[in-house]
Short mmCIF file of C-alpha atoms in Angstrom, two decimals:
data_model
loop_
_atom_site.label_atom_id
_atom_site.label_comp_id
_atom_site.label_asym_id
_atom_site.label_seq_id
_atom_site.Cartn_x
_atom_site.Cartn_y
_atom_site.Cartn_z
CA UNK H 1 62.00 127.30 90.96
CA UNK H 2 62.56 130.65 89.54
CA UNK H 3 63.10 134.65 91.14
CA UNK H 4 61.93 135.30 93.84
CA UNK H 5 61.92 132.33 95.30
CA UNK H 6 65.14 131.07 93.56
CA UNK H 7 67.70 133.84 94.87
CA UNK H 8 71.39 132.63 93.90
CA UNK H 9 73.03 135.61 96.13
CA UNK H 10 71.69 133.96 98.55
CA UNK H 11 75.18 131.88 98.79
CA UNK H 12 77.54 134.87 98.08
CA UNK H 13 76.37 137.10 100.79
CA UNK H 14 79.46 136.94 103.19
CA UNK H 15 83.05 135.56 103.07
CA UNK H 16 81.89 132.33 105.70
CA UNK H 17 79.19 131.48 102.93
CA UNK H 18 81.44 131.61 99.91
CA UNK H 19 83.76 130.03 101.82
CA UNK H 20 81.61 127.08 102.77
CA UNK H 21 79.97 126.81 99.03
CA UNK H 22 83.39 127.20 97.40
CA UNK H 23 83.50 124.19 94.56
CA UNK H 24 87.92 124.79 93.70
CA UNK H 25 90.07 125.23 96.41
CA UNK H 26 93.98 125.87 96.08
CA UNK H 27 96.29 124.37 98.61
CA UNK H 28 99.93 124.44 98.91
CA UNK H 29 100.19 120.53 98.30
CA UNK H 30 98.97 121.54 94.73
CA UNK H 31 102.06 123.52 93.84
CA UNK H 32 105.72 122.00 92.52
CA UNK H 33 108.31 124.99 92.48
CA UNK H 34 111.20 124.90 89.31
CA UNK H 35 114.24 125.52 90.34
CA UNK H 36 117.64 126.35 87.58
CA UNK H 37 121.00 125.03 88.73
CA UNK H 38 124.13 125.96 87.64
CA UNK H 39 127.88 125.72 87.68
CA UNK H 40 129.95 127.84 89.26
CA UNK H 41 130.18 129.18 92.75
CA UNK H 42 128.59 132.37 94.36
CA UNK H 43 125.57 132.62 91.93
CA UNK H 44 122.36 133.96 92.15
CA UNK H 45 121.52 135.66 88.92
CA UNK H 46 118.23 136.77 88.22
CA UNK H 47 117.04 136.12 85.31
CA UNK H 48 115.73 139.17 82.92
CA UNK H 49 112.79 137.61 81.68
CA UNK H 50 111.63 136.12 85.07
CA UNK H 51 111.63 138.95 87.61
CA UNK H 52 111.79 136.77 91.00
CA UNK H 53 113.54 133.68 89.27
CA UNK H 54 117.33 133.23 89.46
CA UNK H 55 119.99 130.59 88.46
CA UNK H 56 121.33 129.19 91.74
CA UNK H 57 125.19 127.56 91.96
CA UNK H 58 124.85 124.80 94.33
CA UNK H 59 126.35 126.67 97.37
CA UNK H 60 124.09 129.06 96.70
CA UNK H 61 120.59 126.71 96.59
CA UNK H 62 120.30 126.14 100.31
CA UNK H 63 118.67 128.77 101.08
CA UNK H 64 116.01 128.30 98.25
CA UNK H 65 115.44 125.03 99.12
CA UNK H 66 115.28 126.16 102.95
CA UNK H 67 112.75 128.84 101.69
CA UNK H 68 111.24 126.39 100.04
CA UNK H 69 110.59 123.71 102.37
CA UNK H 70 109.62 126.19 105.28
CA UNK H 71 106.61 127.29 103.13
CA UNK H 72 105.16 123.76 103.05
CA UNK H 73 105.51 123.20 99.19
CA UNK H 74 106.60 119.51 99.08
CA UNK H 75 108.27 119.16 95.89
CA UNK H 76 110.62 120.88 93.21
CA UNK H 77 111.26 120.26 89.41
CA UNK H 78 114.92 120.52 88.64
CA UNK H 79 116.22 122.17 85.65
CA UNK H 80 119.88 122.07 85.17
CA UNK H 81 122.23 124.71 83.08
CA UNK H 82 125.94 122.55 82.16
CA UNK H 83 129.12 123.92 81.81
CA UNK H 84 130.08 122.37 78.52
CA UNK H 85 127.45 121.17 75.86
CA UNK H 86 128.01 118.36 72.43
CA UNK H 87 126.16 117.24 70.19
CA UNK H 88 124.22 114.37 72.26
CA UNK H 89 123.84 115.86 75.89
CA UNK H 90 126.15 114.15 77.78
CA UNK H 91 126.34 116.38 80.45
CA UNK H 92 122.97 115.35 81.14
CA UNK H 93 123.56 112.22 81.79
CA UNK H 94 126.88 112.42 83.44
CA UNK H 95 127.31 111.09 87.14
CA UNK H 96 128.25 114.43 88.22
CA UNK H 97 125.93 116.07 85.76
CA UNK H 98 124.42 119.30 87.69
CA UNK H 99 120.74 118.02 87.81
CA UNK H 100 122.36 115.31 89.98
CA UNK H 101 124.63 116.69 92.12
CA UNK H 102 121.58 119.32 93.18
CA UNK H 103 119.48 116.38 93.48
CA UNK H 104 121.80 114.53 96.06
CA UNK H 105 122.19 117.80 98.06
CA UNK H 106 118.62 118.19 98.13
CA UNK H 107 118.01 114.60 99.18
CA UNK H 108 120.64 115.32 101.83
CA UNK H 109 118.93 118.31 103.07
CA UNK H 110 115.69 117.58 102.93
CA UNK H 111 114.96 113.92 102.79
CA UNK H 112 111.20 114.22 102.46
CA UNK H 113 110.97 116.68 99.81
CA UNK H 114 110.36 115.83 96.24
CA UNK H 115 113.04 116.20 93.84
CA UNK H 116 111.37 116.06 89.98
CA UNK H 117 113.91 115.93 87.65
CA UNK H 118 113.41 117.43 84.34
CA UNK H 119 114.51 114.32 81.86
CA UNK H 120 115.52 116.07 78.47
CA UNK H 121 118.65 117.06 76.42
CA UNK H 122 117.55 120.46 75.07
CA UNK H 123 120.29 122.01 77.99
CA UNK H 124 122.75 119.97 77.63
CA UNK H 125 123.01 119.55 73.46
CA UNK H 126 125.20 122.58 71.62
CA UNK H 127 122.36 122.61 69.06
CA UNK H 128 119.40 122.33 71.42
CA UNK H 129 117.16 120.29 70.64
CA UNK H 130 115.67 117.48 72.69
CA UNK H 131 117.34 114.78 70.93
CA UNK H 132 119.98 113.70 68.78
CA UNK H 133 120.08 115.67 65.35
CA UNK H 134 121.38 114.78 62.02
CA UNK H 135 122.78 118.15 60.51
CA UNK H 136 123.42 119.18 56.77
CA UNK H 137 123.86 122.58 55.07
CA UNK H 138 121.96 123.68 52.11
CA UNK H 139 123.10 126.82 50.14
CA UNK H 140 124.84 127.51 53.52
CA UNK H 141 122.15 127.22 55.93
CA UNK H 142 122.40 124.33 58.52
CA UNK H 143 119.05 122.10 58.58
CA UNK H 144 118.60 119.19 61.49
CA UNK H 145 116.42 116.70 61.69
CA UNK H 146 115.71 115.45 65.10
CA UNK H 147 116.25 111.41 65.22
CA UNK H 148 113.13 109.80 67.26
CA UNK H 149 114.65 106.00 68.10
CA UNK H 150 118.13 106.80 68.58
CA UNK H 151 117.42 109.55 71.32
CA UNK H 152 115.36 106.93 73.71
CA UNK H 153 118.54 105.31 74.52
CA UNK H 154 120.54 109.15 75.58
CA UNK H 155 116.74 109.78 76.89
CA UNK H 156 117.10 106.49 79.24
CA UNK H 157 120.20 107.15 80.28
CA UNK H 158 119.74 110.73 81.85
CA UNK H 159 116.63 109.09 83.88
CA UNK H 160 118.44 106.00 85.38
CA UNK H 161 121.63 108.56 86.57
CA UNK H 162 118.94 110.77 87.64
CA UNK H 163 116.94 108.20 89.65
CA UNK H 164 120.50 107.08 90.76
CA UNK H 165 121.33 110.25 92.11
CA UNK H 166 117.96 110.25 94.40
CA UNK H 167 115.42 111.56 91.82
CA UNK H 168 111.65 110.81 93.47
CA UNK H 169 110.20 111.50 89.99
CA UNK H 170 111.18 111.11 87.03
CA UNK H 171 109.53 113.69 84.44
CA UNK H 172 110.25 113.26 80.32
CA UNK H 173 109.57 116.61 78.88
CA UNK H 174 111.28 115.29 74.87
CA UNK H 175 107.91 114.69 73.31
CA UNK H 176 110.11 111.89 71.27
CA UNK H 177 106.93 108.67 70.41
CA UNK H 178 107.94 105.91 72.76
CA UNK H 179 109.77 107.93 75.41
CA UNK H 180 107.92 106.49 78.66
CA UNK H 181 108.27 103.25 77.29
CA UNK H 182 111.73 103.43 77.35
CA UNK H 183 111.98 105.02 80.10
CA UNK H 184 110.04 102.98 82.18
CA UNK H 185 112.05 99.64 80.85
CA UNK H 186 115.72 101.72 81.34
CA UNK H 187 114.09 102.30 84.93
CA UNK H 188 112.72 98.93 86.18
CA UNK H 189 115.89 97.10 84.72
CA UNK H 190 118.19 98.88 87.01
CA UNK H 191 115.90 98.44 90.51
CA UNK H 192 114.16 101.55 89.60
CA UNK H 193 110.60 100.22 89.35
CA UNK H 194 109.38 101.74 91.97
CA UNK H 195 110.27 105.24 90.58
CA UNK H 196 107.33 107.09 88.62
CA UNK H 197 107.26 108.68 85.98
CA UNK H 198 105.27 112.15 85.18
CA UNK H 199 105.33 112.43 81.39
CA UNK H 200 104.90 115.85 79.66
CA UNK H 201 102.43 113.79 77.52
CA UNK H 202 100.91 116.88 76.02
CA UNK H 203 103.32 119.35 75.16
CA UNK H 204 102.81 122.11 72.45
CA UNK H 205 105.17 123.68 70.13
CA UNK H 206 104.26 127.29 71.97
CA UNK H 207 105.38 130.86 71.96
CA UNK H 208 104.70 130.87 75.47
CA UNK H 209 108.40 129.41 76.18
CA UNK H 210 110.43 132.37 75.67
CA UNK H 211 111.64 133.60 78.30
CA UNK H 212 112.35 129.59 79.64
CA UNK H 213 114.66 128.83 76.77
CA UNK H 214 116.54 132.05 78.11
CA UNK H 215 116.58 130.85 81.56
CA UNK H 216 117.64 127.07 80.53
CA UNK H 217 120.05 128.80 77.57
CA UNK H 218 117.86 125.51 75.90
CA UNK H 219 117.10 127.62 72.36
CA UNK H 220 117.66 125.59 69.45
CA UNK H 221 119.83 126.92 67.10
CA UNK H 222 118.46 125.93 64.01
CA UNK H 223 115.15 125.28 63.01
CA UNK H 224 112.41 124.53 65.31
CA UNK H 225 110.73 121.91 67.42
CA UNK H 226 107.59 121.91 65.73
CA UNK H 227 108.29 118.00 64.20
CA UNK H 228 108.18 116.82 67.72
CA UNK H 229 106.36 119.04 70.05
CA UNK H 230 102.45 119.47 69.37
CA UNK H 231 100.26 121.82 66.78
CA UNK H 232 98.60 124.16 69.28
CA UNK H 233 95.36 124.03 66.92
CA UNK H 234 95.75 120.18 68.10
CA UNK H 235 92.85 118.55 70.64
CA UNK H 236 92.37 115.06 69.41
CA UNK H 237 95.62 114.60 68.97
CA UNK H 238 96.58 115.09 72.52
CA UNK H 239 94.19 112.47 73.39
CA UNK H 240 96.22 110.33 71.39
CA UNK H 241 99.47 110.89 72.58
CA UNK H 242 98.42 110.77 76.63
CA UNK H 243 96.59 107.17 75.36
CA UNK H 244 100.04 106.19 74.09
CA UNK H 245 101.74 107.66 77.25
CA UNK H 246 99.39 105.84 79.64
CA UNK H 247 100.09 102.10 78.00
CA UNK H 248 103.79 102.96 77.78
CA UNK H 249 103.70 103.53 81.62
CA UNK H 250 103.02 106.75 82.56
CA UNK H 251 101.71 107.10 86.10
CA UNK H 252 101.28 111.50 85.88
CA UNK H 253 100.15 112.95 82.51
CA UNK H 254 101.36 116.64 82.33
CA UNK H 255 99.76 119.50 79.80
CA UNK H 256 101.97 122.33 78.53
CA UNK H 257 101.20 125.22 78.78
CA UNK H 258 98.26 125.58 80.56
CA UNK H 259 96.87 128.93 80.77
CA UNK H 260 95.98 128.80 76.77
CA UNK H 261 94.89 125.29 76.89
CA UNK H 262 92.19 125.16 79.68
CA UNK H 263 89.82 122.94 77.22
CA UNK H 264 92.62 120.53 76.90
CA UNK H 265 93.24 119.56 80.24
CA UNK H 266 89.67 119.25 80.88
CA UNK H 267 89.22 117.05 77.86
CA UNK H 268 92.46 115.10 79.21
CA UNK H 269 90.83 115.11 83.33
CA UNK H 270 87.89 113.59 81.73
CA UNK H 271 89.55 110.74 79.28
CA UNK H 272 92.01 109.86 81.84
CA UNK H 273 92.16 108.63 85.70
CA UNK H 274 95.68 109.13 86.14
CA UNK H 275 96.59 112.18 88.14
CA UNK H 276 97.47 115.34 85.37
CA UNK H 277 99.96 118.34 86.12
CA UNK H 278 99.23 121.68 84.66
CA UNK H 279 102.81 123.32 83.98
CA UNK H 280 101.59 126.97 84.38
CA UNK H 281 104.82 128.25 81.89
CA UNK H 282 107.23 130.69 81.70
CA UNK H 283 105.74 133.35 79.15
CA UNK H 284 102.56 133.09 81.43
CA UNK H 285 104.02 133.64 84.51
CA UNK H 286 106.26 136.78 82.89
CA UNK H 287 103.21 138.44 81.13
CA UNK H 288 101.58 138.60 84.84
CA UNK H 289 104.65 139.91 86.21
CA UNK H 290 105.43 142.41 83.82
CA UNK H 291 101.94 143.83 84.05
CA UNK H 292 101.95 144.05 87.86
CA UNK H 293 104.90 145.63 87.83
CA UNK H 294 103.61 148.67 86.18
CA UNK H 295 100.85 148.61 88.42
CA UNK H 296 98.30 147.51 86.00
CA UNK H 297 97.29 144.38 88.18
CA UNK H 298 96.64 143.31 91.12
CA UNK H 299 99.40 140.14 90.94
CA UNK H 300 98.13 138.18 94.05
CA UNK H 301 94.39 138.22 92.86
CA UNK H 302 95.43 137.75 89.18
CA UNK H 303 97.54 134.79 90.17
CA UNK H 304 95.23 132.86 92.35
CA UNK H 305 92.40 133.14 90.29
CA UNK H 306 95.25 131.87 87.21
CA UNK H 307 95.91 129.06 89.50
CA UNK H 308 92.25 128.17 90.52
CA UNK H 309 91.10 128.28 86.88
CA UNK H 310 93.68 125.56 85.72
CA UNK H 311 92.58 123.76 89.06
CA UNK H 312 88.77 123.86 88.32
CA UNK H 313 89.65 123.24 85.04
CA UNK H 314 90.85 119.13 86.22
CA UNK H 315 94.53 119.68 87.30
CA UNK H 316 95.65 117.90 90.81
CA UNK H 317 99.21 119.59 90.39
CA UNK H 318 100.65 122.67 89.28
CA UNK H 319 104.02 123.50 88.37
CA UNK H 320 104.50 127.24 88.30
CA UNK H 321 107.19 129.79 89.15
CA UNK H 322 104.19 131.62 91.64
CA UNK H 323 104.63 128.34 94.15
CA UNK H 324 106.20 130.49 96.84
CA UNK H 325 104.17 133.41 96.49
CA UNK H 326 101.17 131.32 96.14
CA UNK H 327 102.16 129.36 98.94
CA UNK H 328 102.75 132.90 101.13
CA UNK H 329 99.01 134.38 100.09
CA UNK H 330 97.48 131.10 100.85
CA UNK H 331 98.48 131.15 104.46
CA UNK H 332 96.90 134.98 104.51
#
């Protein structure tokens, strides 16, 4: 049938019919909310390239995680900011690393909410990269290359002591090849099986992480990570590497970033059954920001329409700094 008979407004006339005919709807239980803990007592720092975002001191995260909770978001992704760095990370995998001591308070406080914790040693490394690095200088200039093999083991470690400390999830972000395998066998041989794991399975090597590696003080200080995280031009490829994640073990596949790469998590929703995060990054979330606050957008509309696009787009969950706020507009 064509016009007139065919009239498409027909189901756009009022807010109960758009409503009713809607095909993507947001809900809170879509949304994980990161969270940066650090040493120290007393702090709540904003952080300049994240208006709204702070580093919290655990006697200061409470109240986030009251916040938080009271909204009905039902899980967090932990990123933690050490007081001393080396050359493998160790603080990350330390008993009374900070990802872990914020993970047991959380678990204390708030027994049902999900505590994701961020498995990677680009924090907690003086050079920071993900992994371990063998260094030499040429003409003066240090040069690293990032070793693959040896890094699963440091790379196991952090997720068993952060599954010990009460982690419900378990998310790799390294982008080293065999990562969720290891993983997965560090996990199960220590009574972890039942712990899953939500790879970053599809990460690129983007300029979208600025302001991040300022809030996770995570920026490498040579070189880049373009020899382990993915070509951006890259969409075959990340079929490949969620194919290898999924065998290895994965039961979440992640892609990062996700406002740029729309067409690849819809290529991954349709190769793959296994539920897949969007991780709506920093650089996207400060771009909106910065623009609304000189008035040039409207943030709420700009940011649920953000959030429905990498919804319709195939994503079940989405991490992103606009949880709360999303959470608040949602509930009108």
């Amino acid at each position: 049938m064509s016009f007139p008979i065919t009239r498409h407004r027909r189901l756009r006339g009022t807010a109960g019919i758009r409503g009713m005919v809607r095909e993507t709807v947001l809900n809170t239980l879509d949304f994980i909310q990161p969270i940066f803990v650090t040493y120290g007592t007393g702090v709540k720092n904003e952080i300049g390239s994240m208006p709204g975002v702070y580093h919290f001191s655990l006697d200061m995260l409470k109240a986030e995680v009251d916040e938080i909770a009271a909204l009905g978001i039902l899980a967090v992704l932990l990123f933690g900011i050490p007081e001393t760095k080396d050359a493998i990370g160790s603080s990350g995998f330390a008993d009374d690393g900070i990802v872990q001591e914020a993970t047991r308070l959380i678990k204390q406080w708030y027994p049902e909410l999900l505590v994701v914790a961020d498995t990677c040693l680009c924090e907690f490394t003086d050079h920071g990269h993900c992994g371990m690095v063998h260094t030499h200088v040429v003409d003066g200039v240090v040069h690293g290359d990032v070793i693959n093999d040896a890094s699963l083991e440091l790379l196991t470690r952090t997720a068993v002591s952060q599954a010990k400390a009460g982690a419900d999830i378990i998310a790799p972000s390294n982008m080293m090849d065999g990562f969720v395998q290891a993983i997965r066998t560090g996990l199960d041989e220590n009574g972890f099986e039942h712990v899953p794991i939500m790879s970053y399975s599809v990460k690129y090597a983007s300029a979208f992480y600025g302001p991040f590696r300022e809030a996770a003080d995570s920026a490498p200080q040579f070189g880049n990570r373009k020899t382990y995280q993915m070509d951006p031009a890259n969409l075959r490829e990340a079929i490949r590497e969620a194919d290898s994640d999924v065998l290895e073990g994965a039961d979440m596949l992640m892609v990062k970033p996700a406002l740029a790469y729309l067409d690849v998590i819809r290529t991954i929703r349709d190769q793959f059954d296994l539920p897949l995060v969007a991780y709506n990054v920093s650089g996207e979330y400060s771009m909106v920001k910065a623009a609304a606050l000189q008035g040039w957008i409207d943030e709420k509309a700009v940011v649920l329409e953000m959030l429905t696009g990498m919804k319709r787009a195939g994503a079940d969950i989405i991490i992103t700094y606009f949880a709360k706020d999303a959470a608040r507009w949602l509930r009108g």
